């Protein structure tokens, strides 16, 4: 190895092939778990590779799951995602799906239980799991992906596959394979990320009863005060007047809204209030800056909550998420780019493979607030939005499917990502079994398979 023109020239090297598999899933978050399970149920050899020490991704950050129900309060996320919820609920680690005036529906989960239960499901299905392996490169020949290269602690290793599913959230596989990608709005601005954290010894009943009993004192966004009087599990969005008061008294708070999510256990509250602008989730240098900045913000937020918000007087910081929660980075250009009009017009597609209902929820890149738009019902996600342009034998699942900036702001939630992941996994299994390119798959047969397996699709 030598240095030349501010770069290093690496010697050529031979990378050992660790194994060959039918379906390779890169990323073990909400979409990746369901993709691997769906592919395994299709009778294929499935390998899931995750860079962290556990599976679960954003399911392990303290976020609730939004959007299992539609805006008409019908269950629209079924199949494998619902099976995971049922297993968690049996262990006291998930709530019922609860209607929410702002977030459509709310499902509280125990992030620690997800790590174990999701892994158990994968192992029971026969999925080979590889942890602590970082995706390093895509193996592409003549426009077809043949597998991926991963970097471990000891060496680089390759895994060859008939079909690959990119569940990285950031489109890492698609990007390095050469598929076209997009980022941000028309000015390149991306939604700011958040580092979740948990406080314990919170009197959540005092908080909700204060909001319900003194609505003039506690200003809430969208969610009416009486909702809090009826529900012991909830999300608060608002209390802007308390933030203004705290700021006037010198407390540093990075957002204009107080977002509190009750935990699965009494006394727990997860806080969604760190906010770091101008972060690119696909750039590790930018991500590092974001992690550092978000952690610095926590002290001011805790000072605000314990000093100004009822029920937090004795609260203490007990946990922080394992990584910064990215709302937006790359979006892979696919054979169809789902757009704002599709969602707001409750779009139906002949090749629909999942249904969503979460509103367009844009945390605006340049200020501390949000834009929200609802369709009144639900919308389809077409199969074509999972099939990238220019690269064959690759599927996209999760946050980075083929959408515009606006549509992604709705489809990014974990319930939708899980439903899309299941569809991608079942499609990849069918393609691997039949030697079929994803663009040539008979989507009618895929839809039939999804429905017979318990997934929800509109007629």
CSV table of C-alpha atoms in Angstrom, one decimal:
chain,number,residue,atom,x,y,z
A,1,UNK,CA,0.0,0.0,0.0
A,2,UNK,CA,1.3,3.4,-0.9
A,3,UNK,CA,0.2,7.1,-0.9
A,4,UNK,CA,-0.3,9.0,-4.1
A,5,UNK,CA,-2.1,12.3,-4.8
A,6,UNK,CA,-3.8,12.4,-1.4
A,7,UNK,CA,-5.1,8.9,-1.8
A,8,UNK,CA,-3.8,5.5,-0.9
A,9,UNK,CA,-3.3,2.7,-3.5
A,10,UNK,CA,-4.4,-0.6,-2.1
A,11,UNK,CA,-2.9,-3.8,-3.3
A,12,UNK,CA,-5.3,-6.2,-5.1
A,13,UNK,CA,-6.6,-8.9,-2.8
A,14,UNK,CA,-8.6,-12.1,-2.9
A,15,UNK,CA,-11.8,-12.1,-0.8
A,16,UNK,CA,-12.9,-15.5,0.4
A,17,UNK,CA,-16.5,-16.6,-0.3
A,18,UNK,CA,-18.0,-17.4,3.0
A,19,UNK,CA,-21.1,-19.1,1.6
A,20,UNK,CA,-23.7,-19.1,-1.2
A,21,UNK,CA,-27.3,-18.6,-0.3
A,22,UNK,CA,-30.6,-18.2,-2.1
A,23,UNK,CA,-31.7,-15.0,-0.6
A,24,UNK,CA,-29.3,-12.5,1.1
A,25,UNK,CA,-30.9,-9.9,3.4
A,26,UNK,CA,-28.6,-6.9,4.2
A,27,UNK,CA,-29.8,-5.2,7.4
A,28,UNK,CA,-31.7,-6.6,10.3
A,29,UNK,CA,-34.1,-3.8,11.1
A,30,UNK,CA,-38.0,-3.9,10.8
A,31,UNK,CA,-37.9,-4.5,7.1
A,32,UNK,CA,-35.0,-6.9,7.2
A,33,UNK,CA,-36.5,-9.2,9.9
A,34,UNK,CA,-39.7,-9.5,7.9
A,35,UNK,CA,-37.9,-9.9,4.6
A,36,UNK,CA,-35.8,-12.8,6.0
A,37,UNK,CA,-38.9,-14.5,7.5
A,38,UNK,CA,-40.9,-14.1,4.3
A,39,UNK,CA,-38.1,-15.6,2.2
A,40,UNK,CA,-37.6,-18.5,4.6
A,41,UNK,CA,-41.3,-19.3,4.6
A,42,UNK,CA,-40.8,-19.6,0.8
A,43,UNK,CA,-38.6,-22.5,1.3
A,44,UNK,CA,-35.3,-20.8,0.4
A,45,UNK,CA,-31.9,-20.7,2.1
A,46,UNK,CA,-31.8,-17.3,3.7
A,47,UNK,CA,-28.9,-15.4,5.2
A,48,UNK,CA,-29.4,-12.1,7.1
A,49,UNK,CA,-26.4,-9.9,7.8
A,50,UNK,CA,-26.5,-7.1,10.4
A,51,UNK,CA,-23.7,-4.8,11.5
A,52,UNK,CA,-24.8,-4.4,15.1
A,53,UNK,CA,-24.8,-7.0,17.9
A,54,UNK,CA,-28.6,-7.6,17.6
A,55,UNK,CA,-31.5,-7.4,15.2
A,56,UNK,CA,-34.3,-5.0,15.4
A,57,UNK,CA,-33.0,-1.7,14.1
A,58,UNK,CA,-35.4,1.1,15.0
A,59,UNK,CA,-37.6,-1.3,16.8
A,60,UNK,CA,-34.9,-1.2,19.6
A,61,UNK,CA,-34.7,2.6,19.9
A,62,UNK,CA,-37.7,3.3,22.1
A,63,UNK,CA,-39.9,4.5,19.3
A,64,UNK,CA,-43.5,3.3,19.3
A,65,UNK,CA,-44.8,1.6,16.2
A,66,UNK,CA,-47.2,3.9,14.3
A,67,UNK,CA,-49.7,2.9,11.6
A,68,UNK,CA,-50.8,-0.7,12.2
A,69,UNK,CA,-54.3,0.7,12.0
A,70,UNK,CA,-55.7,2.8,9.2
A,71,UNK,CA,-57.2,6.2,9.5
A,72,UNK,CA,-60.6,4.4,9.7
A,73,UNK,CA,-59.2,2.3,12.5
A,74,UNK,CA,-59.0,-1.0,10.6
A,75,UNK,CA,-56.1,-3.3,11.0
A,76,UNK,CA,-54.1,-3.0,7.8
A,77,UNK,CA,-50.7,-4.4,8.8
A,78,UNK,CA,-51.2,-8.1,9.3
A,79,UNK,CA,-49.2,-11.2,8.3
A,80,UNK,CA,-45.7,-11.6,9.8
A,81,UNK,CA,-45.5,-8.1,11.4
A,82,UNK,CA,-48.7,-8.9,13.4
A,83,UNK,CA,-47.2,-12.3,14.4
A,84,UNK,CA,-44.2,-10.5,15.9
A,85,UNK,CA,-46.6,-8.2,17.8
A,86,UNK,CA,-48.6,-11.1,19.1
A,87,UNK,CA,-45.5,-12.9,20.4
A,88,UNK,CA,-44.3,-9.7,22.1
A,89,UNK,CA,-47.8,-9.1,23.6
A,90,UNK,CA,-47.8,-12.7,25.0
A,91,UNK,CA,-44.7,-11.7,27.0
A,92,UNK,CA,-46.1,-8.4,28.2
A,93,UNK,CA,-43.8,-6.6,25.8
A,94,UNK,CA,-46.3,-4.9,23.4
A,95,UNK,CA,-49.5,-3.1,23.9
A,96,UNK,CA,-52.7,-3.4,21.9
A,97,UNK,CA,-52.9,-1.2,18.7
A,98,UNK,CA,-54.5,1.9,20.0
A,99,UNK,CA,-56.1,4.7,18.0
A,100,UNK,CA,-54.3,8.0,18.0
A,101,UNK,CA,-55.8,11.2,16.6
A,102,UNK,CA,-52.4,12.4,15.3
A,103,UNK,CA,-50.4,9.2,14.6
A,104,UNK,CA,-53.3,7.1,13.3
A,105,UNK,CA,-52.4,4.3,15.7
A,106,UNK,CA,-50.0,3.6,18.5
A,107,UNK,CA,-48.3,0.4,19.5
A,108,UNK,CA,-46.0,0.5,22.5
A,109,UNK,CA,-43.2,-2.1,22.5
A,110,UNK,CA,-40.3,-3.1,24.8
A,111,UNK,CA,-37.2,-2.5,22.7
A,112,UNK,CA,-35.1,-5.0,24.7
A,113,UNK,CA,-37.7,-7.8,24.2
A,114,UNK,CA,-37.7,-7.1,20.4
A,115,UNK,CA,-34.0,-8.0,20.2
A,116,UNK,CA,-34.7,-11.5,21.6
A,117,UNK,CA,-38.1,-12.3,20.2
A,118,UNK,CA,-37.3,-11.2,16.6
A,119,UNK,CA,-34.1,-13.3,16.7
A,120,UNK,CA,-36.0,-16.3,18.0
A,121,UNK,CA,-38.4,-16.0,15.1
A,122,UNK,CA,-35.6,-15.9,12.6
A,123,UNK,CA,-33.8,-18.8,14.1
A,124,UNK,CA,-37.0,-20.9,14.3
A,125,UNK,CA,-37.5,-20.1,10.6
A,126,UNK,CA,-34.1,-21.4,9.7
A,127,UNK,CA,-32.5,-18.1,8.8
A,128,UNK,CA,-28.8,-17.9,9.2
A,129,UNK,CA,-27.9,-14.7,11.1
A,130,UNK,CA,-24.5,-13.0,10.9
A,131,UNK,CA,-23.9,-10.1,13.3
A,132,UNK,CA,-21.0,-7.7,13.6
A,133,UNK,CA,-20.5,-7.8,9.8
A,134,UNK,CA,-20.5,-4.5,8.0
A,135,UNK,CA,-21.7,-4.3,4.4
A,136,UNK,CA,-18.7,-3.1,2.4
A,137,UNK,CA,-19.5,-3.6,-1.3
A,138,UNK,CA,-21.9,-5.1,-3.9
A,139,UNK,CA,-20.8,-7.7,-6.3
A,140,UNK,CA,-22.2,-6.8,-9.7
A,141,UNK,CA,-21.6,-8.4,-13.1
A,142,UNK,CA,-23.3,-7.3,-16.3
A,143,UNK,CA,-26.0,-5.3,-14.4
A,144,UNK,CA,-26.9,-8.2,-12.1
A,145,UNK,CA,-26.1,-8.3,-8.4
A,146,UNK,CA,-24.4,-11.6,-7.5
A,147,UNK,CA,-23.9,-11.0,-3.8
A,148,UNK,CA,-22.2,-8.7,-1.3
A,149,UNK,CA,-18.9,-8.2,0.5
A,150,UNK,CA,-18.8,-7.7,4.3
A,151,UNK,CA,-16.1,-6.5,6.6
A,152,UNK,CA,-15.6,-8.4,9.8
A,153,UNK,CA,-13.1,-8.0,12.6
A,154,UNK,CA,-10.7,-10.4,11.0
A,155,UNK,CA,-11.2,-10.1,7.3
A,156,UNK,CA,-13.5,-9.3,4.4
A,157,UNK,CA,-15.8,-12.1,3.3
A,158,UNK,CA,-18.2,-12.5,0.3
A,159,UNK,CA,-21.7,-14.0,0.3
A,160,UNK,CA,-23.1,-15.0,-3.1
A,161,UNK,CA,-26.8,-15.1,-3.6
A,162,UNK,CA,-29.5,-15.6,-6.2
A,163,UNK,CA,-31.4,-12.6,-4.9
A,164,UNK,CA,-30.4,-9.7,-2.6
A,165,UNK,CA,-32.7,-7.5,-0.5
A,166,UNK,CA,-31.4,-4.1,0.6
A,167,UNK,CA,-32.9,-3.5,4.0
A,168,UNK,CA,-30.2,-1.0,5.1
A,169,UNK,CA,-32.6,1.9,5.4
A,170,UNK,CA,-30.1,4.1,3.5
A,171,UNK,CA,-30.0,2.2,0.2
A,172,UNK,CA,-26.3,1.2,0.8
A,173,UNK,CA,-26.4,-1.9,-1.3
A,174,UNK,CA,-28.3,-0.2,-4.2
A,175,UNK,CA,-26.0,2.8,-4.1
A,176,UNK,CA,-22.7,0.7,-4.3
A,177,UNK,CA,-24.3,-1.6,-6.8
A,178,UNK,CA,-24.8,1.4,-9.1
A,179,UNK,CA,-28.5,1.9,-8.9
A,180,UNK,CA,-29.6,5.5,-9.1
A,181,UNK,CA,-30.6,7.2,-5.8
A,182,UNK,CA,-32.0,10.5,-4.7
A,183,UNK,CA,-31.8,12.5,-1.4
A,184,UNK,CA,-33.9,15.1,0.2
A,185,UNK,CA,-36.4,17.7,-1.1
A,186,UNK,CA,-35.9,19.9,-4.2
A,187,UNK,CA,-33.1,21.7,-2.4
A,188,UNK,CA,-31.5,18.5,-1.0
A,189,UNK,CA,-32.8,19.2,2.5
A,190,UNK,CA,-33.4,16.0,4.6
A,191,UNK,CA,-35.5,15.6,7.7
A,192,UNK,CA,-33.5,16.0,10.8
A,193,UNK,CA,-32.8,12.8,12.9
A,194,UNK,CA,-33.5,12.2,16.6
A,195,UNK,CA,-31.7,10.3,19.3
A,196,UNK,CA,-34.4,8.8,21.5
A,197,UNK,CA,-33.8,8.5,25.3
A,198,UNK,CA,-35.8,7.2,28.3
A,199,UNK,CA,-36.6,8.6,31.6
A,200,UNK,CA,-37.8,6.5,34.6
A,201,UNK,CA,-39.7,7.5,37.7
A,202,UNK,CA,-42.2,9.5,35.6
A,203,UNK,CA,-45.7,9.9,36.9
A,204,UNK,CA,-47.4,9.6,33.5
A,205,UNK,CA,-50.9,9.7,35.1
A,206,UNK,CA,-50.1,13.1,36.6
A,207,UNK,CA,-49.1,14.3,33.2
A,208,UNK,CA,-52.2,13.0,31.3
A,209,UNK,CA,-54.6,14.2,34.0
A,210,UNK,CA,-53.0,17.6,34.0
A,211,UNK,CA,-53.5,17.9,30.3
A,212,UNK,CA,-57.1,16.6,30.5
A,213,UNK,CA,-58.0,18.6,33.5
A,214,UNK,CA,-56.4,21.9,32.6
A,215,UNK,CA,-56.5,22.1,28.8
A,216,UNK,CA,-56.0,25.9,28.8
A,217,UNK,CA,-52.7,25.5,30.6
A,218,UNK,CA,-51.2,22.6,28.5
A,219,UNK,CA,-51.5,23.4,24.8
A,220,UNK,CA,-51.5,20.2,22.7
A,221,UNK,CA,-51.1,19.8,18.9
A,222,UNK,CA,-53.9,17.9,17.2
A,223,UNK,CA,-54.7,15.5,20.1
A,224,UNK,CA,-57.7,16.8,22.1
A,225,UNK,CA,-57.2,17.0,25.9
A,226,UNK,CA,-60.0,14.4,26.6
A,227,UNK,CA,-57.9,11.7,24.8
A,228,UNK,CA,-55.4,11.8,27.6
A,229,UNK,CA,-58.1,11.4,30.2
A,230,UNK,CA,-59.2,8.2,28.6
A,231,UNK,CA,-55.8,6.6,27.7
A,232,UNK,CA,-53.0,5.6,30.1
A,233,UNK,CA,-50.7,5.0,27.1
A,234,UNK,CA,-50.2,8.0,24.8
A,235,UNK,CA,-48.0,10.4,22.9
A,236,UNK,CA,-47.9,14.0,23.7
A,237,UNK,CA,-47.1,16.5,21.0
A,238,UNK,CA,-47.2,20.1,22.0
A,239,UNK,CA,-46.8,21.9,25.3
A,240,UNK,CA,-45.3,24.7,23.3
A,241,UNK,CA,-46.2,27.3,25.9
A,242,UNK,CA,-44.0,25.4,28.5
A,243,UNK,CA,-41.1,25.3,26.1
A,244,UNK,CA,-41.4,29.0,25.5
A,245,UNK,CA,-41.4,29.6,29.2
A,246,UNK,CA,-38.4,27.4,29.8
A,247,UNK,CA,-36.5,29.1,26.9
A,248,UNK,CA,-37.2,32.5,28.3
A,249,UNK,CA,-35.6,31.3,31.5
A,250,UNK,CA,-32.5,30.1,29.8
A,251,UNK,CA,-33.1,26.4,29.2
A,252,UNK,CA,-31.7,25.1,25.9
A,253,UNK,CA,-34.3,23.1,24.0
A,254,UNK,CA,-33.7,22.1,20.3
A,255,UNK,CA,-37.4,21.7,19.2
A,256,UNK,CA,-40.6,23.6,19.5
A,257,UNK,CA,-42.7,20.7,20.6
A,258,UNK,CA,-42.7,18.4,23.6
A,259,UNK,CA,-42.9,14.8,22.3
A,260,UNK,CA,-43.3,12.2,25.1
A,261,UNK,CA,-44.2,8.5,24.6
A,262,UNK,CA,-45.3,6.4,27.5
A,263,UNK,CA,-43.3,3.1,27.9
A,264,UNK,CA,-44.6,-0.4,28.2
A,265,UNK,CA,-43.9,-0.3,32.0
A,266,UNK,CA,-45.3,2.1,34.6
A,267,UNK,CA,-43.0,5.1,35.2
A,268,UNK,CA,-41.3,4.9,31.8
A,269,UNK,CA,-41.3,7.7,29.3
A,270,UNK,CA,-39.4,7.8,26.0
A,271,UNK,CA,-38.5,11.3,24.7
A,272,UNK,CA,-38.4,12.3,21.1
A,273,UNK,CA,-37.0,15.8,21.3
A,274,UNK,CA,-33.4,15.9,20.2
A,275,UNK,CA,-33.2,17.4,16.8
A,276,UNK,CA,-30.0,17.7,14.7
A,277,UNK,CA,-30.2,19.6,11.4
A,278,UNK,CA,-28.1,19.2,8.3
A,279,UNK,CA,-27.2,15.6,8.9
A,280,UNK,CA,-26.7,13.1,6.1
A,281,UNK,CA,-27.5,9.6,7.4
A,282,UNK,CA,-25.5,8.0,4.6
A,283,UNK,CA,-22.3,9.8,5.6
A,284,UNK,CA,-20.4,8.5,8.7
A,285,UNK,CA,-18.7,11.8,9.3
A,286,UNK,CA,-22.0,13.6,9.3
A,287,UNK,CA,-23.6,10.9,11.5
A,288,UNK,CA,-20.8,11.2,14.0
A,289,UNK,CA,-21.4,15.0,14.3
A,290,UNK,CA,-25.1,14.2,14.7
A,291,UNK,CA,-24.6,11.6,17.5
A,292,UNK,CA,-22.3,14.1,19.4
A,293,UNK,CA,-24.7,17.0,19.0
A,294,UNK,CA,-27.8,15.0,20.0
A,295,UNK,CA,-26.2,13.7,23.1
A,296,UNK,CA,-25.3,17.2,24.1
A,297,UNK,CA,-28.9,18.2,23.7
A,298,UNK,CA,-30.2,15.7,26.2
A,299,UNK,CA,-29.2,17.6,29.4
A,300,UNK,CA,-31.2,20.7,28.4
A,301,UNK,CA,-34.2,18.6,27.5
A,302,UNK,CA,-34.1,16.7,30.8
A,303,UNK,CA,-33.8,20.0,32.7
A,304,UNK,CA,-36.8,21.3,30.9
A,305,UNK,CA,-38.9,18.2,31.5
A,306,UNK,CA,-38.0,17.9,35.2
A,307,UNK,CA,-38.5,21.6,35.8
A,308,UNK,CA,-41.6,22.4,33.8
A,309,UNK,CA,-43.6,19.4,32.8
A,310,UNK,CA,-46.0,17.8,35.4
A,311,UNK,CA,-45.1,14.3,36.4
A,312,UNK,CA,-41.4,14.6,35.6
A,313,UNK,CA,-40.3,16.1,38.9
A,314,UNK,CA,-38.5,13.0,40.0
A,315,UNK,CA,-37.5,11.6,36.6
A,316,UNK,CA,-34.0,10.5,35.8
A,317,UNK,CA,-32.2,9.5,32.6
A,318,UNK,CA,-32.1,5.7,32.4
A,319,UNK,CA,-31.4,4.8,28.7
A,320,UNK,CA,-30.4,6.2,25.4
A,321,UNK,CA,-31.1,4.6,22.0
A,322,UNK,CA,-28.2,2.6,20.5
A,323,UNK,CA,-28.0,5.0,17.5
A,324,UNK,CA,-29.4,8.2,16.0
A,325,UNK,CA,-32.8,7.6,14.4
A,326,UNK,CA,-32.6,8.6,10.8
A,327,UNK,CA,-35.8,9.8,9.2
A,328,UNK,CA,-34.5,10.3,5.7
A,329,UNK,CA,-31.4,9.6,3.6
A,330,UNK,CA,-31.1,7.9,0.2
A,331,UNK,CA,-34.2,6.9,-1.7
A,332,UNK,CA,-33.6,4.3,-4.4
A,333,UNK,CA,-34.9,5.2,-7.9
A,334,UNK,CA,-37.2,2.2,-8.7
A,335,UNK,CA,-39.5,1.3,-11.5
A,336,UNK,CA,-42.3,3.4,-9.9
A,337,UNK,CA,-41.7,6.3,-7.6
A,338,UNK,CA,-44.6,6.6,-5.2
A,339,UNK,CA,-45.6,10.3,-4.8
A,340,UNK,CA,-47.6,12.7,-2.7
A,341,UNK,CA,-50.7,12.6,-4.9
A,342,UNK,CA,-50.7,8.8,-4.8
A,343,UNK,CA,-50.9,9.0,-1.1
A,344,UNK,CA,-53.4,11.9,-0.7
A,345,UNK,CA,-55.7,10.4,-3.3
A,346,UNK,CA,-55.7,7.0,-1.5
A,347,UNK,CA,-54.0,5.5,-4.6
A,348,UNK,CA,-54.8,1.9,-5.7
A,349,UNK,CA,-52.4,-0.1,-7.8
A,350,UNK,CA,-52.8,-3.4,-9.6
A,351,UNK,CA,-49.4,-4.5,-8.3
A,352,UNK,CA,-50.0,-3.5,-4.7
A,353,UNK,CA,-48.0,-5.5,-2.2
A,354,UNK,CA,-48.7,-3.6,1.0
A,355,UNK,CA,-51.1,-0.9,2.4
A,356,UNK,CA,-50.2,2.1,4.5
A,357,UNK,CA,-52.2,4.9,6.2
A,358,UNK,CA,-49.7,7.0,8.1
A,359,UNK,CA,-49.9,10.6,7.1
A,360,UNK,CA,-47.3,12.6,5.2
A,361,UNK,CA,-45.2,13.7,8.2
A,362,UNK,CA,-42.3,15.9,7.3
A,363,UNK,CA,-40.0,17.2,10.0
A,364,UNK,CA,-39.0,20.2,8.1
A,365,UNK,CA,-35.2,20.5,7.4
A,366,UNK,CA,-34.9,24.2,8.0
A,367,UNK,CA,-36.9,24.9,11.2
A,368,UNK,CA,-38.2,23.2,14.3
A,369,UNK,CA,-41.6,22.1,13.2
A,370,UNK,CA,-43.5,19.7,11.0
A,371,UNK,CA,-45.9,19.5,8.0
A,372,UNK,CA,-48.7,16.9,8.3
A,373,UNK,CA,-51.2,15.8,5.6
A,374,UNK,CA,-53.7,13.0,5.9
A,375,UNK,CA,-55.6,11.1,3.1
A,376,UNK,CA,-58.6,10.1,5.2
A,377,UNK,CA,-58.1,6.4,4.6
A,378,UNK,CA,-55.2,4.3,3.2
A,379,UNK,CA,-53.0,3.9,0.1
A,380,UNK,CA,-51.3,1.1,-1.7
A,381,UNK,CA,-47.6,0.5,-2.1
A,382,UNK,CA,-46.8,-1.0,-5.6
A,383,UNK,CA,-44.4,-3.8,-6.2
A,384,UNK,CA,-42.6,-1.7,-8.8
A,385,UNK,CA,-41.5,0.6,-5.9
A,386,UNK,CA,-39.4,-2.3,-4.6
A,387,UNK,CA,-37.5,-3.0,-7.9
A,388,UNK,CA,-34.6,-0.6,-8.6
A,389,UNK,CA,-33.6,0.6,-12.0
A,390,UNK,CA,-30.5,-0.6,-13.7
A,391,UNK,CA,-29.7,-3.5,-11.3
A,392,UNK,CA,-31.3,-6.9,-11.6
A,393,UNK,CA,-31.9,-9.5,-8.8
A,394,UNK,CA,-32.0,-6.7,-6.2
A,395,UNK,CA,-35.0,-5.8,-4.0
A,396,UNK,CA,-35.4,-2.7,-1.9
A,397,UNK,CA,-37.4,-2.8,1.4
A,398,UNK,CA,-37.9,-0.4,4.2
A,399,UNK,CA,-37.4,3.4,4.3
A,400,UNK,CA,-35.5,3.7,1.1
A,401,UNK,CA,-38.0,2.2,-1.4
A,402,UNK,CA,-38.9,4.1,-4.6
A,403,UNK,CA,-40.7,7.2,-3.3
A,404,UNK,CA,-40.5,11.0,-3.6
A,405,UNK,CA,-39.4,13.1,-0.6
A,406,UNK,CA,-43.0,13.7,0.4
A,407,UNK,CA,-44.3,10.1,0.0
A,408,UNK,CA,-41.3,8.8,2.0
A,409,UNK,CA,-42.4,10.9,4.9
A,410,UNK,CA,-45.4,8.6,5.2
A,411,UNK,CA,-44.0,5.2,4.2
A,412,UNK,CA,-41.0,5.5,6.5
A,413,UNK,CA,-42.8,4.3,9.6
A,414,UNK,CA,-42.0,0.9,11.0
A,415,UNK,CA,-45.3,-0.8,10.4
A,416,UNK,CA,-45.2,0.0,6.7
A,417,UNK,CA,-41.6,-1.0,6.5
A,418,UNK,CA,-42.3,-4.3,8.0
A,419,UNK,CA,-45.2,-5.0,5.6
A,420,UNK,CA,-43.0,-4.0,2.6
A,421,UNK,CA,-40.2,-6.2,4.0
A,422,UNK,CA,-42.5,-9.3,4.1
A,423,UNK,CA,-43.5,-8.6,0.5
A,424,UNK,CA,-39.9,-8.3,-0.6
A,425,UNK,CA,-38.9,-11.5,1.1
A,426,UNK,CA,-41.7,-13.5,-0.4
A,427,UNK,CA,-41.0,-12.0,-3.8
A,428,UNK,CA,-37.3,-12.8,-3.5
A,429,UNK,CA,-38.1,-16.4,-2.6
A,430,UNK,CA,-40.3,-16.8,-5.6
A,431,UNK,CA,-37.6,-15.3,-7.9
A,432,UNK,CA,-34.8,-17.5,-6.4
A,433,UNK,CA,-36.9,-20.6,-6.7
A,434,UNK,CA,-37.9,-19.9,-10.3
A,435,UNK,CA,-34.7,-18.3,-11.6
A,436,UNK,CA,-36.8,-15.2,-12.3
A,437,UNK,CA,-35.6,-11.5,-12.4
A,438,UNK,CA,-37.7,-9.3,-10.1
A,439,UNK,CA,-39.0,-7.2,-12.9
A,440,UNK,CA,-40.4,-10.4,-14.6
A,441,UNK,CA,-42.2,-11.8,-11.5
A,442,UNK,CA,-45.9,-12.5,-11.8
A,443,UNK,CA,-47.1,-10.1,-9.2
A,444,UNK,CA,-50.6,-11.6,-9.2
A,445,UNK,CA,-49.0,-14.8,-7.8
A,446,UNK,CA,-47.1,-12.8,-5.3
A,447,UNK,CA,-50.3,-11.0,-4.2
A,448,UNK,CA,-52.0,-14.4,-3.8
A,449,UNK,CA,-49.1,-15.7,-1.7
A,450,UNK,CA,-49.2,-12.6,0.5
A,451,UNK,CA,-53.0,-12.9,1.1
A,452,UNK,CA,-52.9,-16.6,1.7
A,453,UNK,CA,-50.1,-16.0,4.3
A,454,UNK,CA,-52.3,-13.5,6.2
A,455,UNK,CA,-51.0,-10.1,4.8
A,456,UNK,CA,-53.6,-7.4,4.2
A,457,UNK,CA,-54.3,-6.1,0.6
A,458,UNK,CA,-57.2,-4.1,-0.6
A,459,UNK,CA,-59.6,-5.7,-3.1
